[in-house]
């Protein structure tokens, strides 16, 4: 297909982002728009109007996912593009919001230029990506992919005991299951990077190749609690000194192999100044794009932890809490993103995503890829979240080009 001569209307896009940033606004420049809250409802109502004004056929499915369809010249499977409008309790104004509003801008720009596409284009706002109010995250895209069933999703409760299903009905966004998107040609999601890599390397566009796999473990180290005064050093079974040696080994092994490893949670008992710690429980989060390498480092670490425990004659229990494989996105779409970005004269880099996204589940349903735009200082899930105008504009133009190409593509992507 020929290249497009038109570009997105950045002023209009920016204006739309600013309007979204007024709904659930918290100081300074932050957003609190939890899933299925009154603020979420208000944003949805406005988004629905925007979609209708752009001539889209709007429908809502039983998870509350909102779709707007722009017909194509044929009824072939559509290109789906979007992300989520909900935020963290102290979130920013960009996150997934950019992915939904740039998708809307793509449709508006096609309309401005009277451009028809062979395939329909559908834009989407997924319900409860953040999981901040109702756990787990990426809930409604997971529902579409069959990872969670509807009973499970509807029964999730927030901290006040309110159920997802009741809140979805309350805000008026419980649609029908037949409205779920069925047959998708390709899914595209633009999102902020949420890390510092693009900014540090002065790159405007990330062509995201996948989402790195993750393991969560819980390690319980049990020694013997005793008085801090009368117990000689050589007769102690101190669970904390053992744990600190273990954490040192974790850092050493992981950084040696370029794997991310984080001990983010630790508790000890009795946790008293003049008592030798008898038990320590800590978490371990390990991530890497290469499943094989991640497993290998994980095995090395667990063996080293066991050895430390044996040497100190204390016990250790290592529990697997979560094992999530790496998601590999569709290479043809990733290459198309890279190629279009270069053609537009932007710096682009192929990269993995460190965080989870709706695209993880959508990748099970359709050929999928993501476009990242830089996060200033790598910040996200915080009111200080910022993506510069130029990067937003560049990202939107890449999205516009890639959607246009895919929506005119005849061939299979897999
Ligand atoms: Zn997000």
mmCIF file of C-alpha atoms and ligand atoms in Angstrom:
data_model
loop_
_atom_site.group_PDB
_atom_site.id
_atom_site.type_symbol
_atom_site.label_atom_id
_atom_site.label_comp_id
_atom_site.label_asym_id
_atom_site.label_seq_id
_atom_site.Cartn_x
_atom_site.Cartn_y
_atom_site.Cartn_z
ATOM 1 C CA UNK A 1 0.000 0.000 0.000
ATOM 2 C CA UNK A 2 1.145 3.547 -0.735
ATOM 3 C CA UNK A 3 2.484 5.646 2.077
ATOM 4 C CA UNK A 4 0.179 8.172 3.649
ATOM 5 C CA UNK A 5 0.736 11.840 2.918
ATOM 6 C CA UNK A 6 -1.297 12.995 5.903
ATOM 7 C CA UNK A 7 -0.301 13.157 9.562
ATOM 8 C CA UNK A 8 -2.268 13.274 12.801
ATOM 9 C CA UNK A 9 -3.630 16.574 14.112
ATOM 10 C CA UNK A 10 -1.457 17.002 17.189
ATOM 11 C CA UNK A 11 -3.254 20.068 18.496
ATOM 12 C CA UNK A 12 -6.545 18.157 18.539
ATOM 13 C CA UNK A 13 -4.899 15.103 20.138
ATOM 14 C CA UNK A 14 -3.290 17.239 22.831
ATOM 15 C CA UNK A 15 -6.599 18.961 23.495
ATOM 16 C CA UNK A 16 -8.268 15.549 23.916
ATOM 17 C CA UNK A 17 -5.540 14.386 26.326
ATOM 18 C CA UNK A 18 -5.991 17.607 28.336
ATOM 19 C CA UNK A 19 -9.755 17.056 28.567
ATOM 20 C CA UNK A 20 -9.194 13.506 29.805
ATOM 21 C CA UNK A 21 -6.720 14.885 32.369
ATOM 22 C CA UNK A 22 -9.535 16.948 33.958
ATOM 23 C CA UNK A 23 -11.497 13.832 34.921
ATOM 24 C CA UNK A 24 -10.306 12.538 38.282
ATOM 25 C CA UNK A 25 -7.570 15.172 38.465
ATOM 26 C CA UNK A 26 -5.389 15.165 41.606
ATOM 27 C CA UNK A 27 -2.485 17.519 42.438
ATOM 28 C CA UNK A 28 -0.126 18.054 40.715
ATOM 29 C CA UNK A 29 -1.147 16.991 37.178
ATOM 30 C CA UNK A 30 -2.053 13.496 38.374
ATOM 31 C CA UNK A 31 -5.117 11.333 37.906
ATOM 32 C CA UNK A 32 -7.171 9.100 40.156
ATOM 33 C CA UNK A 33 -9.536 7.208 37.887
ATOM 34 C CA UNK A 34 -9.997 3.773 39.386
ATOM 35 C CA UNK A 35 -11.845 1.124 37.395
ATOM 36 C CA UNK A 36 -15.664 1.372 37.634
ATOM 37 C CA UNK A 37 -15.532 4.481 39.852
ATOM 38 C CA UNK A 38 -17.662 7.589 39.194
ATOM 39 C CA UNK A 39 -14.634 9.146 37.475
ATOM 40 C CA UNK A 40 -14.246 6.103 35.230
ATOM 41 C CA UNK A 41 -17.952 6.381 34.332
ATOM 42 C CA UNK A 42 -17.612 10.063 33.457
ATOM 43 C CA UNK A 43 -14.556 9.395 31.289
ATOM 44 C CA UNK A 44 -16.373 6.532 29.548
ATOM 45 C CA UNK A 45 -19.425 8.738 28.875
ATOM 46 C CA UNK A 46 -17.214 11.373 27.240
ATOM 47 C CA UNK A 47 -15.195 8.799 25.310
ATOM 48 C CA UNK A 48 -18.438 7.335 23.972
ATOM 49 C CA UNK A 49 -19.484 10.786 22.699
ATOM 50 C CA UNK A 50 -16.060 11.264 21.083
ATOM 51 C CA UNK A 51 -16.373 7.906 19.332
ATOM 52 C CA UNK A 52 -19.884 8.711 18.083
ATOM 53 C CA UNK A 53 -18.755 12.135 16.860
ATOM 54 C CA UNK A 54 -16.041 10.342 14.877
ATOM 55 C CA UNK A 55 -18.769 8.263 13.210
ATOM 56 C CA UNK A 56 -17.913 5.036 15.023
ATOM 57 C CA UNK A 57 -20.466 2.330 15.852
ATOM 58 C CA UNK A 58 -20.138 1.964 19.625
ATOM 59 C CA UNK A 59 -20.776 -1.233 21.555
ATOM 60 C CA UNK A 60 -20.016 -2.503 25.051
ATOM 61 C CA UNK A 61 -19.348 -6.122 26.013
ATOM 62 C CA UNK A 62 -20.139 -7.962 29.241
ATOM 63 C CA UNK A 63 -16.749 -7.028 30.765
ATOM 64 C CA UNK A 64 -17.444 -3.341 30.096
ATOM 65 C CA UNK A 65 -14.891 -3.156 27.268
ATOM 66 C CA UNK A 66 -15.860 -0.304 24.922
ATOM 67 C CA UNK A 67 -15.430 -0.672 21.158
ATOM 68 C CA UNK A 68 -15.901 1.835 18.344
ATOM 69 C CA UNK A 69 -15.996 0.421 14.825
ATOM 70 C CA UNK A 70 -15.090 2.241 11.617
ATOM 71 C CA UNK A 71 -16.354 0.112 8.723
ATOM 72 C CA UNK A 72 -13.985 -0.970 5.979
ATOM 73 C CA UNK A 73 -14.580 -1.595 2.289
ATOM 74 C CA UNK A 74 -14.889 -5.284 3.231
ATOM 75 C CA UNK A 75 -16.129 -7.202 6.268
ATOM 76 C CA UNK A 76 -12.788 -8.907 6.788
ATOM 77 C CA UNK A 77 -11.475 -9.205 10.361
ATOM 78 C CA UNK A 78 -10.653 -5.747 11.731
ATOM 79 C CA UNK A 79 -7.525 -4.125 13.016
ATOM 80 C CA UNK A 80 -8.119 -3.508 16.727
ATOM 81 C CA UNK A 81 -6.234 -0.664 18.402
ATOM 82 C CA UNK A 82 -6.402 0.738 21.908
ATOM 83 C CA UNK A 83 -5.488 0.389 25.572
ATOM 84 C CA UNK A 84 -7.106 1.490 28.868
ATOM 85 C CA UNK A 85 -8.495 4.716 30.375
ATOM 86 C CA UNK A 86 -8.351 3.648 34.046
ATOM 87 C CA UNK A 87 -5.463 4.706 36.308
ATOM 88 C CA UNK A 88 -3.694 3.927 39.552
ATOM 89 C CA UNK A 89 -4.935 5.745 42.713
ATOM 90 C CA UNK A 90 -2.094 8.226 42.356
ATOM 91 C CA UNK A 91 -1.494 7.811 38.651
ATOM 92 C CA UNK A 92 -0.517 9.943 35.704
ATOM 93 C CA UNK A 93 -2.387 11.356 32.722
ATOM 94 C CA UNK A 94 -0.616 9.322 30.025
ATOM 95 C CA UNK A 95 -0.130 5.590 30.810
ATOM 96 C CA UNK A 96 -2.703 3.602 28.771
ATOM 97 C CA UNK A 97 -4.776 6.722 28.167
ATOM 98 C CA UNK A 98 -2.400 7.720 25.373
ATOM 99 C CA UNK A 99 -3.070 4.373 23.687
ATOM 100 C CA UNK A 100 -6.824 4.941 23.627
ATOM 101 C CA UNK A 101 -6.729 8.602 22.641
ATOM 102 C CA UNK A 102 -4.105 8.149 19.907
ATOM 103 C CA UNK A 103 -6.315 5.347 18.506
ATOM 104 C CA UNK A 104 -9.194 7.845 18.418
ATOM 105 C CA UNK A 105 -6.932 10.391 16.716
ATOM 106 C CA UNK A 106 -6.008 7.815 14.042
ATOM 107 C CA UNK A 107 -9.702 7.421 13.189
ATOM 108 C CA UNK A 108 -10.285 11.184 13.221
ATOM 109 C CA UNK A 109 -7.342 11.718 10.864
ATOM 110 C CA UNK A 110 -8.579 9.044 8.447
ATOM 111 C CA UNK A 111 -11.968 10.795 8.507
ATOM 112 C CA UNK A 112 -10.389 14.235 7.860
ATOM 113 C CA UNK A 113 -8.678 12.858 4.789
ATOM 114 C CA UNK A 114 -11.614 10.741 3.510
ATOM 115 C CA UNK A 115 -9.429 7.662 3.614
ATOM 116 C CA UNK A 116 -11.179 4.318 3.362
ATOM 117 C CA UNK A 117 -9.461 1.122 4.406
ATOM 118 C CA UNK A 118 -10.039 -2.421 3.182
ATOM 119 C CA UNK A 119 -10.537 -3.819 6.705
ATOM 120 C CA UNK A 120 -12.656 -2.259 9.428
ATOM 121 C CA UNK A 121 -10.755 -0.490 12.226
ATOM 122 C CA UNK A 122 -11.989 -0.858 15.791
ATOM 123 C CA UNK A 123 -10.752 1.169 18.734
ATOM 124 C CA UNK A 124 -11.024 -0.190 22.264
ATOM 125 C CA UNK A 125 -10.938 0.852 25.914
ATOM 126 C CA UNK A 126 -10.277 -2.210 28.097
ATOM 127 C CA UNK A 127 -11.845 -2.338 31.568
ATOM 128 C CA UNK A 128 -9.640 -2.493 34.656
ATOM 129 C CA UNK A 129 -6.174 -2.859 33.217
ATOM 130 C CA UNK A 130 -4.561 -1.470 36.349
ATOM 131 C CA UNK A 131 -5.976 -3.910 38.891
ATOM 132 C CA UNK A 132 -5.573 -1.175 41.508
ATOM 133 C CA UNK A 133 -9.180 -1.420 42.714
ATOM 134 C CA UNK A 134 -10.052 -4.969 41.635
ATOM 135 C CA UNK A 135 -7.229 -7.538 41.433
ATOM 136 C CA UNK A 136 -5.781 -9.001 39.254
ATOM 137 C CA UNK A 137 -4.690 -6.463 36.616
ATOM 138 C CA UNK A 138 -5.417 -6.783 32.857
ATOM 139 C CA UNK A 139 -8.707 -8.296 33.885
ATOM 140 C CA UNK A 140 -11.070 -7.658 30.984
ATOM 141 C CA UNK A 141 -8.541 -8.428 28.241
ATOM 142 C CA UNK A 142 -7.860 -11.616 30.209
ATOM 143 C CA UNK A 143 -11.612 -12.284 30.119
ATOM 144 C CA UNK A 144 -11.633 -11.936 26.341
ATOM 145 C CA UNK A 145 -8.685 -14.328 26.041
ATOM 146 C CA UNK A 146 -10.391 -16.868 28.321
ATOM 147 C CA UNK A 147 -7.754 -16.545 31.038
ATOM 148 C CA UNK A 148 -10.454 -15.537 33.573
ATOM 149 C CA UNK A 149 -14.124 -16.516 33.351
ATOM 150 C CA UNK A 150 -16.970 -14.076 33.870
ATOM 151 C CA UNK A 151 -18.009 -15.474 37.268
ATOM 152 C CA UNK A 152 -14.472 -14.952 38.551
ATOM 153 C CA UNK A 153 -14.300 -11.395 37.195
ATOM 154 C CA UNK A 154 -17.742 -10.356 38.470
ATOM 155 C CA UNK A 155 -16.999 -11.691 41.952
ATOM 156 C CA UNK A 156 -13.758 -9.720 42.471
ATOM 157 C CA UNK A 157 -14.137 -7.317 45.397
ATOM 158 C CA UNK A 158 -12.548 -3.959 46.160
ATOM 159 C CA UNK A 159 -11.344 -3.026 49.670
ATOM 160 C CA UNK A 160 -14.853 -1.891 50.651
ATOM 161 C CA UNK A 161 -16.295 -5.266 49.673
ATOM 162 C CA UNK A 162 -17.963 -3.942 46.514
ATOM 163 C CA UNK A 163 -18.116 -6.463 43.693
ATOM 164 C CA UNK A 164 -16.867 -5.847 40.168
ATOM 165 C CA UNK A 165 -20.156 -7.098 38.658
ATOM 166 C CA UNK A 166 -22.278 -4.776 40.822
ATOM 167 C CA UNK A 167 -20.080 -1.765 40.143
ATOM 168 C CA UNK A 168 -20.065 -2.442 36.387
ATOM 169 C CA UNK A 169 -23.875 -2.441 36.438
ATOM 170 C CA UNK A 170 -24.011 0.638 38.685
ATOM 171 C CA UNK A 171 -22.029 2.785 36.260
ATOM 172 C CA UNK A 172 -24.125 1.514 33.343
ATOM 173 C CA UNK A 173 -21.428 -0.312 31.405
ATOM 174 C CA UNK A 174 -22.500 -3.936 31.593
ATOM 175 C CA UNK A 175 -22.947 -4.854 27.946
ATOM 176 C CA UNK A 176 -23.649 -8.150 26.223
ATOM 177 C CA UNK A 177 -21.321 -11.076 25.738
ATOM 178 C CA UNK A 178 -22.158 -11.167 21.999
ATOM 179 C CA UNK A 179 -20.513 -7.744 21.772
ATOM 180 C CA UNK A 180 -17.091 -9.155 22.636
ATOM 181 C CA UNK A 181 -14.688 -8.774 19.753
ATOM 182 C CA UNK A 182 -14.425 -12.136 17.996
ATOM 183 C CA UNK A 183 -12.217 -12.329 14.981
ATOM 184 C CA UNK A 184 -9.264 -9.906 15.018
ATOM 185 C CA UNK A 185 -6.760 -9.469 12.191
ATOM 186 C CA UNK A 186 -4.221 -7.628 14.345
ATOM 187 C CA UNK A 187 -4.076 -5.816 17.684
ATOM 188 C CA UNK A 188 -1.964 -2.716 18.294
ATOM 189 C CA UNK A 189 -1.371 -0.874 21.563
ATOM 190 C CA UNK A 190 0.536 2.369 22.043
ATOM 191 C CA UNK A 191 1.683 2.882 25.639
ATOM 192 C CA UNK A 192 4.235 4.837 27.633
ATOM 193 C CA UNK A 193 7.429 2.900 28.271
ATOM 194 C CA UNK A 194 7.280 3.188 32.095
ATOM 195 C CA UNK A 195 11.063 2.829 32.201
ATOM 196 C CA UNK A 196 14.084 5.048 31.419
ATOM 197 C CA UNK A 197 15.579 3.263 28.394
ATOM 198 C CA UNK A 198 14.174 5.323 25.495
ATOM 199 C CA UNK A 199 14.843 8.657 27.199
ATOM 200 C CA UNK A 200 18.390 7.662 28.140
ATOM 201 C CA UNK A 201 19.192 6.666 24.573
ATOM 202 C CA UNK A 202 17.371 9.649 23.097
ATOM 203 C CA UNK A 203 14.983 7.455 21.116
ATOM 204 C CA UNK A 204 11.426 8.455 20.329
ATOM 205 C CA UNK A 205 9.786 5.117 19.442
ATOM 206 C CA UNK A 206 10.036 1.640 20.938
ATOM 207 C CA UNK A 207 8.984 -1.255 18.687
ATOM 208 C CA UNK A 208 8.040 -3.677 21.434
ATOM 209 C CA UNK A 209 8.966 -7.287 20.709
ATOM 210 C CA UNK A 210 7.221 -8.822 23.691
ATOM 211 C CA UNK A 211 6.763 -8.801 27.442
ATOM 212 C CA UNK A 212 9.447 -10.350 29.592
ATOM 213 C CA UNK A 213 8.574 -13.411 31.664
ATOM 214 C CA UNK A 214 8.373 -13.211 35.446
ATOM 215 C CA UNK A 215 8.775 -15.510 38.431
ATOM 216 C CA UNK A 216 7.573 -14.663 41.899
ATOM 217 C CA UNK A 217 8.884 -16.653 44.856
ATOM 218 C CA UNK A 218 8.556 -16.446 48.602
ATOM 219 C CA UNK A 219 11.506 -17.518 50.706
ATOM 220 C CA UNK A 220 11.092 -18.401 54.376
ATOM 221 C CA UNK A 221 14.310 -18.674 56.400
ATOM 222 C CA UNK A 222 13.927 -20.256 59.815
ATOM 223 C CA UNK A 223 16.708 -20.119 62.430
ATOM 224 C CA UNK A 224 16.400 -19.715 66.175
ATOM 225 C CA UNK A 225 15.325 -16.661 68.067
ATOM 226 C CA UNK A 226 17.379 -15.916 71.152
ATOM 227 C CA UNK A 227 18.594 -13.181 73.508
ATOM 228 C CA UNK A 228 21.007 -10.709 71.870
ATOM 229 C CA UNK A 229 23.286 -10.531 74.952
ATOM 230 C CA UNK A 230 24.115 -14.000 76.322
ATOM 231 C CA UNK A 231 24.221 -15.917 72.976
ATOM 232 C CA UNK A 232 27.779 -16.090 71.543
ATOM 233 C CA UNK A 233 28.131 -15.326 67.842
ATOM 234 C CA UNK A 234 29.326 -18.822 66.909
ATOM 235 C CA UNK A 235 26.300 -20.486 68.528
ATOM 236 C CA UNK A 236 23.642 -18.409 66.783
ATOM 237 C CA UNK A 237 21.155 -19.421 64.128
ATOM 238 C CA UNK A 238 20.323 -15.914 62.939
ATOM 239 C CA UNK A 239 17.756 -15.999 60.153
ATOM 240 C CA UNK A 240 18.434 -12.411 59.074
ATOM 241 C CA UNK A 241 22.206 -12.715 58.583
ATOM 242 C CA UNK A 242 21.449 -15.822 56.511
ATOM 243 C CA UNK A 243 18.802 -13.958 54.503
ATOM 244 C CA UNK A 244 21.129 -11.015 53.888
ATOM 245 C CA UNK A 245 23.763 -13.387 52.518
ATOM 246 C CA UNK A 246 21.090 -14.895 50.266
ATOM 247 C CA UNK A 247 20.004 -11.475 49.005
ATOM 248 C CA UNK A 248 23.636 -10.630 48.247
ATOM 249 C CA UNK A 249 23.949 -13.808 46.169
ATOM 250 C CA UNK A 250 20.706 -12.986 44.332
ATOM 251 C CA UNK A 251 22.039 -9.611 43.273
ATOM 252 C CA UNK A 252 25.412 -11.037 42.272
ATOM 253 C CA UNK A 253 24.048 -13.937 40.185
ATOM 254 C CA UNK A 254 21.326 -11.881 38.493
ATOM 255 C CA UNK A 255 23.479 -8.895 37.546
ATOM 256 C CA UNK A 256 26.183 -11.230 36.241
ATOM 257 C CA UNK A 257 23.701 -12.580 33.682
ATOM 258 C CA UNK A 258 21.751 -9.382 32.966
ATOM 259 C CA UNK A 259 18.607 -10.705 34.641
ATOM 260 C CA UNK A 260 16.380 -8.431 36.764
ATOM 261 C CA UNK A 261 16.030 -9.655 40.351
ATOM 262 C CA UNK A 262 14.291 -7.754 43.124
ATOM 263 C CA UNK A 263 13.696 -8.486 46.784
ATOM 264 C CA UNK A 264 10.911 -5.994 47.428
ATOM 265 C CA UNK A 265 9.296 -7.326 50.572
ATOM 266 C CA UNK A 266 10.879 -8.619 53.774
ATOM 267 C CA UNK A 267 9.570 -9.267 57.254
ATOM 268 C CA UNK A 268 11.314 -10.639 60.285
ATOM 269 C CA UNK A 269 10.261 -11.928 63.636
ATOM 270 C CA UNK A 270 10.336 -11.187 66.408
ATOM 271 C CA UNK A 271 11.612 -7.852 64.951
ATOM 272 C CA UNK A 272 12.881 -6.594 68.294
ATOM 273 C CA UNK A 273 16.184 -4.794 69.034
ATOM 274 C CA UNK A 274 17.535 -7.242 71.606
ATOM 275 C CA UNK A 275 16.359 -10.475 69.956
ATOM 276 C CA UNK A 276 18.193 -12.559 67.380
ATOM 277 C CA UNK A 277 15.802 -12.865 64.404
ATOM 278 C CA UNK A 278 14.298 -16.352 64.359
ATOM 279 C CA UNK A 279 12.476 -16.133 61.058
ATOM 280 C CA UNK A 280 12.683 -14.039 57.904
ATOM 281 C CA UNK A 281 10.252 -14.111 54.987
ATOM 282 C CA UNK A 282 11.174 -12.315 51.775
ATOM 283 C CA UNK A 283 9.910 -12.094 48.211
ATOM 284 C CA UNK A 284 11.847 -12.544 44.994
ATOM 285 C CA UNK A 285 10.799 -11.136 41.609
ATOM 286 C CA UNK A 286 12.880 -12.328 38.647
ATOM 287 C CA UNK A 287 12.407 -11.102 35.069
ATOM 288 C CA UNK A 288 13.991 -11.638 31.695
ATOM 289 C CA UNK A 289 12.906 -11.840 28.064
ATOM 290 C CA UNK A 290 14.705 -15.170 27.577
ATOM 291 C CA UNK A 291 12.682 -17.844 29.404
ATOM 292 C CA UNK A 292 15.585 -20.289 29.316
ATOM 293 C CA UNK A 293 18.074 -17.846 30.853
ATOM 294 C CA UNK A 294 15.539 -16.764 33.487
ATOM 295 C CA UNK A 295 15.005 -20.403 34.530
ATOM 296 C CA UNK A 296 18.745 -21.063 34.574
ATOM 297 C CA UNK A 297 19.490 -18.078 36.847
ATOM 298 C CA UNK A 298 16.506 -18.965 39.016
ATOM 299 C CA UNK A 299 17.905 -22.479 39.498
ATOM 300 C CA UNK A 300 21.381 -21.124 40.321
ATOM 301 C CA UNK A 301 19.890 -18.760 42.865
ATOM 302 C CA UNK A 302 17.730 -21.381 44.576
ATOM 303 C CA UNK A 303 20.685 -23.775 44.797
ATOM 304 C CA UNK A 304 22.875 -21.045 46.296
ATOM 305 C CA UNK A 305 20.157 -20.164 48.811
ATOM 306 C CA UNK A 306 19.870 -23.813 49.861
ATOM 307 C CA UNK A 307 23.663 -24.053 50.248
ATOM 308 C CA UNK A 308 23.767 -20.995 52.508
ATOM 309 C CA UNK A 309 21.025 -22.489 54.664
ATOM 310 C CA UNK A 310 22.851 -25.842 54.886
ATOM 311 C CA UNK A 311 26.153 -24.178 55.831
ATOM 312 C CA UNK A 312 24.434 -22.258 58.603
ATOM 313 C CA UNK A 313 22.383 -25.261 59.715
ATOM 314 C CA UNK A 314 19.090 -23.474 59.387
ATOM 315 C CA UNK A 315 16.061 -24.334 57.274
ATOM 316 C CA UNK A 316 14.793 -22.593 54.184
ATOM 317 C CA UNK A 317 11.538 -23.047 52.276
ATOM 318 C CA UNK A 318 11.276 -21.723 48.726
ATOM 319 C CA UNK A 319 7.749 -21.372 47.416
ATOM 320 C CA UNK A 320 6.787 -20.631 43.789
ATOM 321 C CA UNK A 321 4.023 -18.019 43.750
ATOM 322 C CA UNK A 322 3.816 -17.137 40.060
ATOM 323 C CA UNK A 323 5.450 -18.242 36.822
ATOM 324 C CA UNK A 324 4.604 -16.185 33.751
ATOM 325 C CA UNK A 325 6.287 -17.028 30.449
ATOM 326 C CA UNK A 326 7.648 -14.400 28.099
ATOM 327 C CA UNK A 327 5.156 -13.102 25.544
ATOM 328 C CA UNK A 328 6.549 -12.856 22.008
ATOM 329 C CA UNK A 329 4.725 -10.373 19.789
ATOM 330 C CA UNK A 330 4.168 -10.805 16.052
ATOM 331 C CA UNK A 331 7.528 -10.129 14.317
ATOM 332 C CA UNK A 332 5.884 -8.861 11.120
ATOM 333 C CA UNK A 333 4.044 -6.129 13.015
ATOM 334 C CA UNK A 334 7.133 -5.303 15.090
ATOM 335 C CA UNK A 335 9.135 -4.919 11.869
ATOM 336 C CA UNK A 336 6.389 -2.792 10.346
ATOM 337 C CA UNK A 337 6.486 -0.451 13.362
ATOM 338 C CA UNK A 338 10.268 -0.142 13.059
ATOM 339 C CA UNK A 339 10.124 0.434 9.299
ATOM 340 C CA UNK A 340 7.366 3.083 9.501
ATOM 341 C CA UNK A 341 9.110 4.933 12.321
ATOM 342 C CA UNK A 342 12.343 5.069 10.289
ATOM 343 C CA UNK A 343 10.448 6.218 7.224
ATOM 344 C CA UNK A 344 9.004 9.077 9.262
ATOM 345 C CA UNK A 345 12.526 10.026 10.343
ATOM 346 C CA UNK A 346 12.236 9.063 14.020
ATOM 347 C CA UNK A 347 14.768 7.193 16.141
ATOM 348 C CA UNK A 348 13.413 3.732 16.859
ATOM 349 C CA UNK A 349 14.574 0.746 18.874
ATOM 350 C CA UNK A 350 13.319 -2.822 19.210
ATOM 351 C CA UNK A 351 12.888 -3.620 22.887
ATOM 352 C CA UNK A 352 11.029 -5.808 25.388
ATOM 353 C CA UNK A 353 8.435 -4.513 27.809
ATOM 354 C CA UNK A 354 9.311 -4.767 31.468
ATOM 355 C CA UNK A 355 5.702 -4.385 32.615
ATOM 356 C CA UNK A 356 2.515 -6.309 31.821
ATOM 357 C CA UNK A 357 -0.111 -4.909 29.422
ATOM 358 C CA UNK A 358 -3.461 -5.873 27.877
ATOM 359 C CA UNK A 359 -1.392 -6.865 24.832
ATOM 360 C CA UNK A 360 -0.154 -9.879 26.775
ATOM 361 C CA UNK A 361 -3.643 -11.395 26.701
ATOM 362 C CA UNK A 362 -4.538 -10.035 23.257
ATOM 363 C CA UNK A 363 -1.455 -11.766 21.855
ATOM 364 C CA UNK A 364 -3.267 -15.058 22.566
ATOM 365 C CA UNK A 365 -6.184 -13.936 20.375
ATOM 366 C CA UNK A 366 -4.496 -12.154 17.476
ATOM 367 C CA UNK A 367 -1.155 -11.093 15.993
ATOM 368 C CA UNK A 368 -0.157 -8.281 18.360
ATOM 369 C CA UNK A 369 2.541 -5.673 18.927
ATOM 370 C CA UNK A 370 3.056 -2.496 20.943
ATOM 371 C CA UNK A 371 4.504 0.955 20.331
ATOM 372 C CA UNK A 372 6.302 2.586 23.264
ATOM 373 C CA UNK A 373 6.854 6.305 23.716
ATOM 374 C CA UNK A 374 9.363 7.628 26.291
ATOM 375 C CA UNK A 375 8.555 8.273 29.946
ATOM 376 C CA UNK A 376 10.395 11.315 31.303
ATOM 377 C CA UNK A 377 12.770 10.129 34.063
ATOM 378 C CA UNK A 378 11.316 6.661 33.548
ATOM 379 C CA UNK A 379 8.445 7.555 35.898
ATOM 380 C CA UNK A 380 4.970 6.004 35.801
ATOM 381 C CA UNK A 381 2.109 5.077 38.144
ATOM 382 C CA UNK A 382 2.815 8.451 39.729
ATOM 383 C CA UNK A 383 1.543 12.024 39.339
ATOM 384 C CA UNK A 384 4.968 13.016 37.977
ATOM 385 C CA UNK A 385 4.439 10.824 34.902
ATOM 386 C CA UNK A 386 5.268 12.769 31.732
ATOM 387 C CA UNK A 387 5.640 12.127 28.020
ATOM 388 C CA UNK A 388 6.822 15.075 25.927
ATOM 389 C CA UNK A 389 4.608 16.529 23.192
ATOM 390 C CA UNK A 390 7.033 15.657 20.431
ATOM 391 C CA UNK A 391 7.150 12.013 21.502
ATOM 392 C CA UNK A 392 3.355 11.809 21.695
ATOM 393 C CA UNK A 393 3.076 13.276 18.216
ATOM 394 C CA UNK A 394 5.700 10.906 16.802
ATOM 395 C CA UNK A 395 4.062 7.906 18.450
ATOM 396 C CA UNK A 396 0.641 8.861 17.109
ATOM 397 C CA UNK A 397 2.021 9.236 13.585
ATOM 398 C CA UNK A 398 3.654 5.806 13.733
ATOM 399 C CA UNK A 399 0.394 4.325 14.997
ATOM 400 C CA UNK A 400 -1.499 6.056 12.173
ATOM 401 C CA UNK A 401 0.826 4.612 9.535
ATOM 402 C CA UNK A 402 0.880 1.096 10.986
ATOM 403 C CA UNK A 403 -2.910 0.924 11.422
ATOM 404 C CA UNK A 404 -3.366 2.137 7.853
ATOM 405 C CA UNK A 405 -0.948 -0.461 6.465
ATOM 406 C CA UNK A 406 -2.475 -3.332 8.445
ATOM 407 C CA UNK A 407 -6.024 -2.283 7.565
ATOM 408 C CA UNK A 408 -5.127 -2.614 3.881
ATOM 409 C CA UNK A 409 -3.122 -5.799 4.257
ATOM 410 C CA UNK A 410 -4.497 -8.919 2.547
ATOM 411 C CA UNK A 411 -1.962 -11.510 3.639
ATOM 412 C CA UNK A 412 -1.729 -13.563 6.813
ATOM 413 C CA UNK A 413 0.462 -12.239 9.593
ATOM 414 C CA UNK A 414 1.256 -15.663 10.997
HETATM 415 ZN ZN1 LIG B 1 -1.087 0.974 31.391
#
